[in-house]
Short mmCIF file of C-alpha atoms and ligand atoms in Angstrom, two decimals:
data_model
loop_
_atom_site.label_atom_id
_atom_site.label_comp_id
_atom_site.label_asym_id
_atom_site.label_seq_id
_atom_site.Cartn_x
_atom_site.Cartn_y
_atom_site.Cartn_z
CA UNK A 19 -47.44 -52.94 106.45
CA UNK A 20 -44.39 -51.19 106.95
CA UNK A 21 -42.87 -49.52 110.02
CA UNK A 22 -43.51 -45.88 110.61
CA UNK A 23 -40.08 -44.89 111.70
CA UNK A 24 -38.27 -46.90 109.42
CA UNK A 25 -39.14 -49.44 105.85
CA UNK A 26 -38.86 -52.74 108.10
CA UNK A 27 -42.01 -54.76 108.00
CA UNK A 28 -44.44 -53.74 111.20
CA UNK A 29 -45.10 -56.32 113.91
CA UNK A 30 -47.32 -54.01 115.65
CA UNK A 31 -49.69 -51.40 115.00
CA UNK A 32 -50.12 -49.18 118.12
CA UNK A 33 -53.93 -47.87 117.67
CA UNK A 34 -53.27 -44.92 120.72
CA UNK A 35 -50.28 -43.89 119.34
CA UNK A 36 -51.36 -44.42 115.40
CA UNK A 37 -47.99 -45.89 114.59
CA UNK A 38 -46.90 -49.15 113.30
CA UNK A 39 -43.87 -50.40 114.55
CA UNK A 40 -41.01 -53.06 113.35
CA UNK A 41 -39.55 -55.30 115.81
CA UNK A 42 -36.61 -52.70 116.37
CA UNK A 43 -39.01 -49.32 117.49
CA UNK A 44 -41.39 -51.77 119.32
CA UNK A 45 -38.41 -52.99 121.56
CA UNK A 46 -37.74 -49.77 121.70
CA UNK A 47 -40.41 -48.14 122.36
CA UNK A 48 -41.55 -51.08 125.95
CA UNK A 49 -37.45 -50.31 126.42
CA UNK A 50 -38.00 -46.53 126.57
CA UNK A 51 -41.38 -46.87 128.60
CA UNK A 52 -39.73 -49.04 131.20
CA UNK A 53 -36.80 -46.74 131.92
CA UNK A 54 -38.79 -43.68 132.10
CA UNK A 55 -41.20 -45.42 134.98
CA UNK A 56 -37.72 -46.94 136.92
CA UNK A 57 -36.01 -43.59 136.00
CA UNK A 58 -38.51 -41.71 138.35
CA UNK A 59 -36.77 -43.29 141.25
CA UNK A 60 -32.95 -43.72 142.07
CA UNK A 61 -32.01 -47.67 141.95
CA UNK A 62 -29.43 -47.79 143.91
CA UNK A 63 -27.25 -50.99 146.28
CA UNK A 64 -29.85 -54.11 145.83
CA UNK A 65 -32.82 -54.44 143.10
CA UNK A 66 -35.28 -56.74 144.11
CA UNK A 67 -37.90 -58.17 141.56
CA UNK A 68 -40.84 -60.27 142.26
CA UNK A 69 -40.34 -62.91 139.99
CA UNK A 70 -43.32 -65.09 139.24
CA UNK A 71 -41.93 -66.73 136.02
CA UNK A 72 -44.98 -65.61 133.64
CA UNK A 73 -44.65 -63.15 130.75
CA UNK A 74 -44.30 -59.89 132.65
CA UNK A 75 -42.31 -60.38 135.49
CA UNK A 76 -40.21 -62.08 133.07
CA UNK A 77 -39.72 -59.60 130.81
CA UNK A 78 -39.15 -56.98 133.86
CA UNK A 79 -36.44 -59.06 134.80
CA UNK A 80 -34.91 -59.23 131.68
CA UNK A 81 -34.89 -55.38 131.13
CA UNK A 82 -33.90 -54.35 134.39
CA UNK A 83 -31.16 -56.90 134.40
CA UNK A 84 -30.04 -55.50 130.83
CA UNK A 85 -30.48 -51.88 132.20
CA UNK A 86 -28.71 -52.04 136.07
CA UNK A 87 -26.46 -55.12 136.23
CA UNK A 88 -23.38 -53.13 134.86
CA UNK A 89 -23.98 -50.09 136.86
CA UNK A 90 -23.03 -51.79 140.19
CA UNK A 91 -26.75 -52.61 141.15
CA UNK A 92 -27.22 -56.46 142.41
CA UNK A 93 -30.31 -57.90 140.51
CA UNK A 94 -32.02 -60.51 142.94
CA UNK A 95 -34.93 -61.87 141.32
CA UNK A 96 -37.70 -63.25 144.46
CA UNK A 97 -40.55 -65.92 143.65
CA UNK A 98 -43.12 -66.81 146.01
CA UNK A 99 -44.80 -70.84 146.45
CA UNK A 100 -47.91 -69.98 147.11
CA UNK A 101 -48.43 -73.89 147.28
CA UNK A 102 -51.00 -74.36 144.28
CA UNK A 103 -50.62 -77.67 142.76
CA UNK A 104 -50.21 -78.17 139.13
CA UNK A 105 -49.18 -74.48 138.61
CA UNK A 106 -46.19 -72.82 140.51
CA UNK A 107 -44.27 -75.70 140.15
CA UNK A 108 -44.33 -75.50 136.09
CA UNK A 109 -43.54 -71.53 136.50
CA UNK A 110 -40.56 -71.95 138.93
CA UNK A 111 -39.33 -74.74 136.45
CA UNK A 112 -39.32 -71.93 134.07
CA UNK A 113 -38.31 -69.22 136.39
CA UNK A 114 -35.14 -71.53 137.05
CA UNK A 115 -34.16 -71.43 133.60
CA UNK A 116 -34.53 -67.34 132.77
CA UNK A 117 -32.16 -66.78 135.70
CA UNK A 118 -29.79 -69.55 134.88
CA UNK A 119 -29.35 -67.30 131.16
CA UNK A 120 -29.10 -64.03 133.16
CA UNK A 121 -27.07 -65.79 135.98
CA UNK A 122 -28.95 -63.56 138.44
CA UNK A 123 -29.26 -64.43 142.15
CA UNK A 124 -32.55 -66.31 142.98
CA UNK A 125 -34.37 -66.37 146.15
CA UNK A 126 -37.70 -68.41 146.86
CA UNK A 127 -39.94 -68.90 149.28
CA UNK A 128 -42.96 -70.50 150.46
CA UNK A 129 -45.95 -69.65 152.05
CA UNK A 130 -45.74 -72.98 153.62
CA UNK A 131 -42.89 -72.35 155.16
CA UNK A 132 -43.45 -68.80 156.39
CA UNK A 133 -47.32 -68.74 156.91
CA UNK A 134 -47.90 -72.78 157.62
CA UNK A 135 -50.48 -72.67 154.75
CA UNK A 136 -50.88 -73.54 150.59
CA UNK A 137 -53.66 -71.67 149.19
CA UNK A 138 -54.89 -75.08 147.41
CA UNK A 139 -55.99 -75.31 151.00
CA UNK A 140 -57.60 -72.40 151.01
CA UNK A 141 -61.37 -72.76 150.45
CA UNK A 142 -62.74 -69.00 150.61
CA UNK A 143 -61.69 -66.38 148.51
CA UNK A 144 -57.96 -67.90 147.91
CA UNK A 145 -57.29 -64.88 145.63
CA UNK A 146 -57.84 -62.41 148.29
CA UNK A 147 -55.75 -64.38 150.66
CA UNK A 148 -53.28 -65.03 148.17
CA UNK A 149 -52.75 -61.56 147.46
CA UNK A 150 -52.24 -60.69 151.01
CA UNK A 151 -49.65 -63.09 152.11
CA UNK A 152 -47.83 -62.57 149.11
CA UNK A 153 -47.69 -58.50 149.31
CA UNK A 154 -46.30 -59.38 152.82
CA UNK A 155 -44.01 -61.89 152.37
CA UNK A 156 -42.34 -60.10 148.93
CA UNK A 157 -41.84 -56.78 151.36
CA UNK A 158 -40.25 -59.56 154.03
CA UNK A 159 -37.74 -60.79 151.38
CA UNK A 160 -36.57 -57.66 149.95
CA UNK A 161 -35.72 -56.40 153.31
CA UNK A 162 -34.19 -60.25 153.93
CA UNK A 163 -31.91 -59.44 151.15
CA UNK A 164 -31.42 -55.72 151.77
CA UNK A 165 -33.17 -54.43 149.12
CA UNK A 166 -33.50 -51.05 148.55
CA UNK A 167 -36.21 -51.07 146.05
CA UNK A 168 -38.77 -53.56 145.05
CA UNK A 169 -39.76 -54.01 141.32
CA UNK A 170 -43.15 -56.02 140.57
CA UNK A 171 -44.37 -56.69 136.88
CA UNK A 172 -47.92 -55.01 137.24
CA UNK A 173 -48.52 -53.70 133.55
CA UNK A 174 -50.86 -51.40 132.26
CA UNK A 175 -53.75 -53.42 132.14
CA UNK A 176 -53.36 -54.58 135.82
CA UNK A 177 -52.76 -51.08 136.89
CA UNK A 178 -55.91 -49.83 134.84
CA UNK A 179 -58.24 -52.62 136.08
CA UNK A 180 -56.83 -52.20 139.45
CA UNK A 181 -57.67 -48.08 139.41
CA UNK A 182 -61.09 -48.89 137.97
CA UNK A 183 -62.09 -51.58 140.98
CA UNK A 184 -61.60 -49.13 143.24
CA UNK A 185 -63.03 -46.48 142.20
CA UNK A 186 -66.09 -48.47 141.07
CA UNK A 187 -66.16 -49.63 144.80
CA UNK A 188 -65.78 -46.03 145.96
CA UNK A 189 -62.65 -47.17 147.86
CA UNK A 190 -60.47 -44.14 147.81
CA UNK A 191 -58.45 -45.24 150.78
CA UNK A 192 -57.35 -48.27 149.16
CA UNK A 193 -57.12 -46.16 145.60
CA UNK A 194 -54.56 -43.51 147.54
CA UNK A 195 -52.54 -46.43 148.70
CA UNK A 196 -51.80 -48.08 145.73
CA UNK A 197 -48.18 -45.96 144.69
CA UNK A 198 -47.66 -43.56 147.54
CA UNK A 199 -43.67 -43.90 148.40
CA UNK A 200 -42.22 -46.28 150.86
CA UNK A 201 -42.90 -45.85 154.33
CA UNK A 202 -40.89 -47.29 157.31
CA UNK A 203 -40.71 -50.85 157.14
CA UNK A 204 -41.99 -51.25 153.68
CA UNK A 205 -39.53 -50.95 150.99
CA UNK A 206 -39.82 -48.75 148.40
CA UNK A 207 -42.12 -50.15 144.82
CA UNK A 208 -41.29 -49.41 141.37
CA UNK A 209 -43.61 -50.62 138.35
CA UNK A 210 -41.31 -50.74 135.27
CA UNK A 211 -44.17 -52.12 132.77
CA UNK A 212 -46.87 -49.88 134.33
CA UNK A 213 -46.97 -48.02 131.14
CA UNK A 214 -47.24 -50.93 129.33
CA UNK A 215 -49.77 -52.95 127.78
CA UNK A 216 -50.36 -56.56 128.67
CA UNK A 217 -50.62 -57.51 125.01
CA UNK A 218 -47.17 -55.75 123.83
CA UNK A 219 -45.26 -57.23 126.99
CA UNK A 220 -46.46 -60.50 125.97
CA UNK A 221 -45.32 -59.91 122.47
CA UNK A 222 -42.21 -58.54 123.60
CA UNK A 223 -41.29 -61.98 125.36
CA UNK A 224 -42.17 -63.58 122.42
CA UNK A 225 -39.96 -61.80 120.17
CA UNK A 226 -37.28 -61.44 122.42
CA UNK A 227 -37.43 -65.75 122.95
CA UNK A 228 -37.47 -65.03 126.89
CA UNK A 229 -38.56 -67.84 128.62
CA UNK A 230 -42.34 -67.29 130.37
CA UNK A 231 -44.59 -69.86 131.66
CA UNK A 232 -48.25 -69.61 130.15
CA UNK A 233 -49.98 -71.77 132.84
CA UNK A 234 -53.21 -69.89 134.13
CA UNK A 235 -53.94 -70.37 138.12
CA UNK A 236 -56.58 -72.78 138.59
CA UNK A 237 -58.17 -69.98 140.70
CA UNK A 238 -59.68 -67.55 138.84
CA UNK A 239 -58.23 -64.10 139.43
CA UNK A 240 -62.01 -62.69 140.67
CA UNK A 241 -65.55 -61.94 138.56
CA UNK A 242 -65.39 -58.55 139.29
CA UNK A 243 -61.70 -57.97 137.70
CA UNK A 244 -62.71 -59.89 135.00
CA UNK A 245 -65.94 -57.91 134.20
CA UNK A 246 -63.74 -54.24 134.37
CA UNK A 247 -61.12 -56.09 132.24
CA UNK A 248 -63.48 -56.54 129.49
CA UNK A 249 -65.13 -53.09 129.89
CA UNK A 250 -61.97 -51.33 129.63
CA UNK A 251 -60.74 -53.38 126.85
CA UNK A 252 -63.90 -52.58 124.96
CA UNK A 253 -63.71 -48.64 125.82
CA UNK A 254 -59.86 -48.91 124.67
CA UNK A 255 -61.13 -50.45 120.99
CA UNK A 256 -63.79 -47.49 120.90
CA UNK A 257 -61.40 -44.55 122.43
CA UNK A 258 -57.36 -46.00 122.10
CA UNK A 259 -55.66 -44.29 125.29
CA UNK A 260 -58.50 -45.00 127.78
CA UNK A 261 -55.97 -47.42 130.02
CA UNK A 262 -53.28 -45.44 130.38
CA UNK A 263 -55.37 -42.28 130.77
CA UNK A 264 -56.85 -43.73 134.15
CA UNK A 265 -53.64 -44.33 135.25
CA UNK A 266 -51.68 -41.38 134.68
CA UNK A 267 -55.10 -39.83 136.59
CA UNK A 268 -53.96 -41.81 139.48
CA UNK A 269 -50.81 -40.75 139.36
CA UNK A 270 -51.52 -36.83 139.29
CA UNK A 271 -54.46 -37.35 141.90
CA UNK A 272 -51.44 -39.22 144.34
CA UNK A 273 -49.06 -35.78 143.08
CA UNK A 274 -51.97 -33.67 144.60
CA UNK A 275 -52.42 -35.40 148.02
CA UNK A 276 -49.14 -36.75 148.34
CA UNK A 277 -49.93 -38.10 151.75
CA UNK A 278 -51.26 -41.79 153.04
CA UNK A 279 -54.93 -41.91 154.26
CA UNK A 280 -54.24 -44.06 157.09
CA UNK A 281 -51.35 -44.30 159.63
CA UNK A 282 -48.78 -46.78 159.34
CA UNK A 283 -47.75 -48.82 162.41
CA UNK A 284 -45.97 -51.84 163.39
CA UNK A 285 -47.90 -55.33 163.84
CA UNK A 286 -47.45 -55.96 167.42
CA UNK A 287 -47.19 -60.08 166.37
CA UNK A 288 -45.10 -60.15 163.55
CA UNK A 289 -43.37 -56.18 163.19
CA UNK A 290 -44.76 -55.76 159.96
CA UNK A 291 -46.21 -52.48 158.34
CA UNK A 292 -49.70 -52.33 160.04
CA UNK A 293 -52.81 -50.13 159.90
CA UNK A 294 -54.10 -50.60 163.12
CA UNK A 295 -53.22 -53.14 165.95
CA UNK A 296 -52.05 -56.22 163.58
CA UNK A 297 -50.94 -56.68 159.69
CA UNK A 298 -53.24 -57.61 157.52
CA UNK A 299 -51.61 -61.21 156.71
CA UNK A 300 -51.71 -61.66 160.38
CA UNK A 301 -55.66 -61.03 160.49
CA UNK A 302 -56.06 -63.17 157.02
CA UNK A 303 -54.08 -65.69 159.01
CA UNK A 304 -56.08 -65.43 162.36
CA UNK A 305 -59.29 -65.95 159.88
CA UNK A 306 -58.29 -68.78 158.21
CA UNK A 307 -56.93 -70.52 161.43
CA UNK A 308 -60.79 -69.56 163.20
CA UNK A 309 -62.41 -70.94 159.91
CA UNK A 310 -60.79 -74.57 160.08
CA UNK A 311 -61.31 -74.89 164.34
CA UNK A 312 -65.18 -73.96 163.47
CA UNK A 313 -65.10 -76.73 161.02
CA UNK A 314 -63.48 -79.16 163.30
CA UNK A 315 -65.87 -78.42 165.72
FE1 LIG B 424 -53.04 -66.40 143.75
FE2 LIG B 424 -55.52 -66.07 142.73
FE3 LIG B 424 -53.39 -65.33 141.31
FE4 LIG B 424 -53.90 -67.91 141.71
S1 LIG B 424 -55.21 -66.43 140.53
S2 LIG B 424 -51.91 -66.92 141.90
S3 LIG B 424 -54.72 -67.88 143.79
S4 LIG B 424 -54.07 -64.43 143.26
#
């Protein structure tokens, strides 16, 4: 089959768009995607990225790198330990050599060492708890490093599943939170692969020989994600355009409000962005630490 924009042999046929696409126009076309989402927003000073070392913060990396490093924006790439064995040690190994071949600045840290805990400790709902701390502690290190903009690798799969949760759980609170612009103390998010779906960022990667670890987490990412993943990729083979059309609904329903359901405070333990008296790691923390005394009891 042969591209539609050109005679080069397709690597991809794009069933939403109807086009089939050579390894030129497909880099193009995930290249042109990214810069309209970071294009919404001005990058300016220091560029954070959560860097986990799988496919799509990877690939984030290595476009935002290609696209900001000569305009006199400093790239840090950040990568959280959430202390699971057998896993994030393989992906910072890999991590460790993407940056080396970018020679971008590299920060880690560990929940160890800022929470006192490693999920593989964690015996109820790690995911939920690993999501938590690690929202918290990426917003901690971009302001560590003086960032003035966070980027995180969601694609559009994530962002579809993660639209389709909520509404499915009738949470509109949490739905209205998820892209409303930074607020004091939280610095400001930008989803370059948003637009972007899971399948072509992986192929992307592959194409482009970045290196990405393909290690799953031993802990499943939740039964209910799992269960809207395969409905929506089941309405996507029956009606292309389904994923991104739920997100770009989010995005014109967050255009209408444009305001945060909730007030934002401070966390009177740790100073963090709080709804209510305390952050929410600090309650997931207070939890976990009233779990383990009731065992020891
Ligand atoms: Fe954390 Fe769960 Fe993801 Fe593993 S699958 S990294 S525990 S959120």
């Amino acid at each position: 089959m042969k591209c539609d924009k050109c005679s080069a042999p397709a690597v991809l046929f794009q069933k939403y768009s109807g086009l089939h696409l050579c390894k030129t126009h497909f880099f193009a076309d995930v290249e042109k995607k990214i810069k309209r989402e970071v294009r919404k927003e001005k990058i300016e000073g220091t560029l954070a990225i959560a860097f986990s070392g799988g496919k799509d913060s990877a690939v984030a990396l290595s476009v935002l790198n290609d696209l900001f490093s000569h305009r006199g924006v400093d790239i840090i790439a950040i990568s959280i330990d959430e202390g699971i064995t057998g896993y994030r040690e393989n992906a910072l190994e890999s991590a460790a050599i993407l940056v080396a071949e970018l020679g971008v600045r590299w920060e880690v840290a560990s929940f160890e060492q800022h929470f006192g805990i490693r999920i593989d400790h964690v015996n109820e709902r790690p995911c939920t708890v690993c999501g938590i701390l690690r929202r918290s502690l990426l917003n901690r290190l971009a302001k560590a490093v003086g960032a003035s903009t966070l980027a995180t690798g969601h694609n559009l799969d994530d962002e579809a599943q993660t639209v389709q949760m909520n509404y499915l759980r009738g949470d509109i609170d949490r739905l209205l939170r998820l892209d409303h612009p930074a607020k004091e103390g939280l610095v400001r998010r930008v989803k370059p692969l948003k637009y972007v779906p899971e399948k072509e960022v992986a192929l992307y990667a592959i194409l482009k020989g970045i290196p990405i670890n393909l290690d799953e987490c031993r802990f499943s990412a939740g039964v209910f994600r799992a269960e809207v993943r395969d409905m929506l990729n089941e309405l996507e083979l029956k009606h292309p355009g389904t994923k991104y059309a739920l997100v770009k609904g989010l995005e014109r329903i967050l255009q209408l409000t444009n305001r945060l359901p909730f007030e934002l405070g401070q966390c009177t333990r740790c100073s963090e962005p709080a709804v209510g008296t305390l952050c929410q790691s600090c309650n997931v923390l207070d939890k976990l630490r009233s779990t383990s005394q009731d065992r020891a009891t």
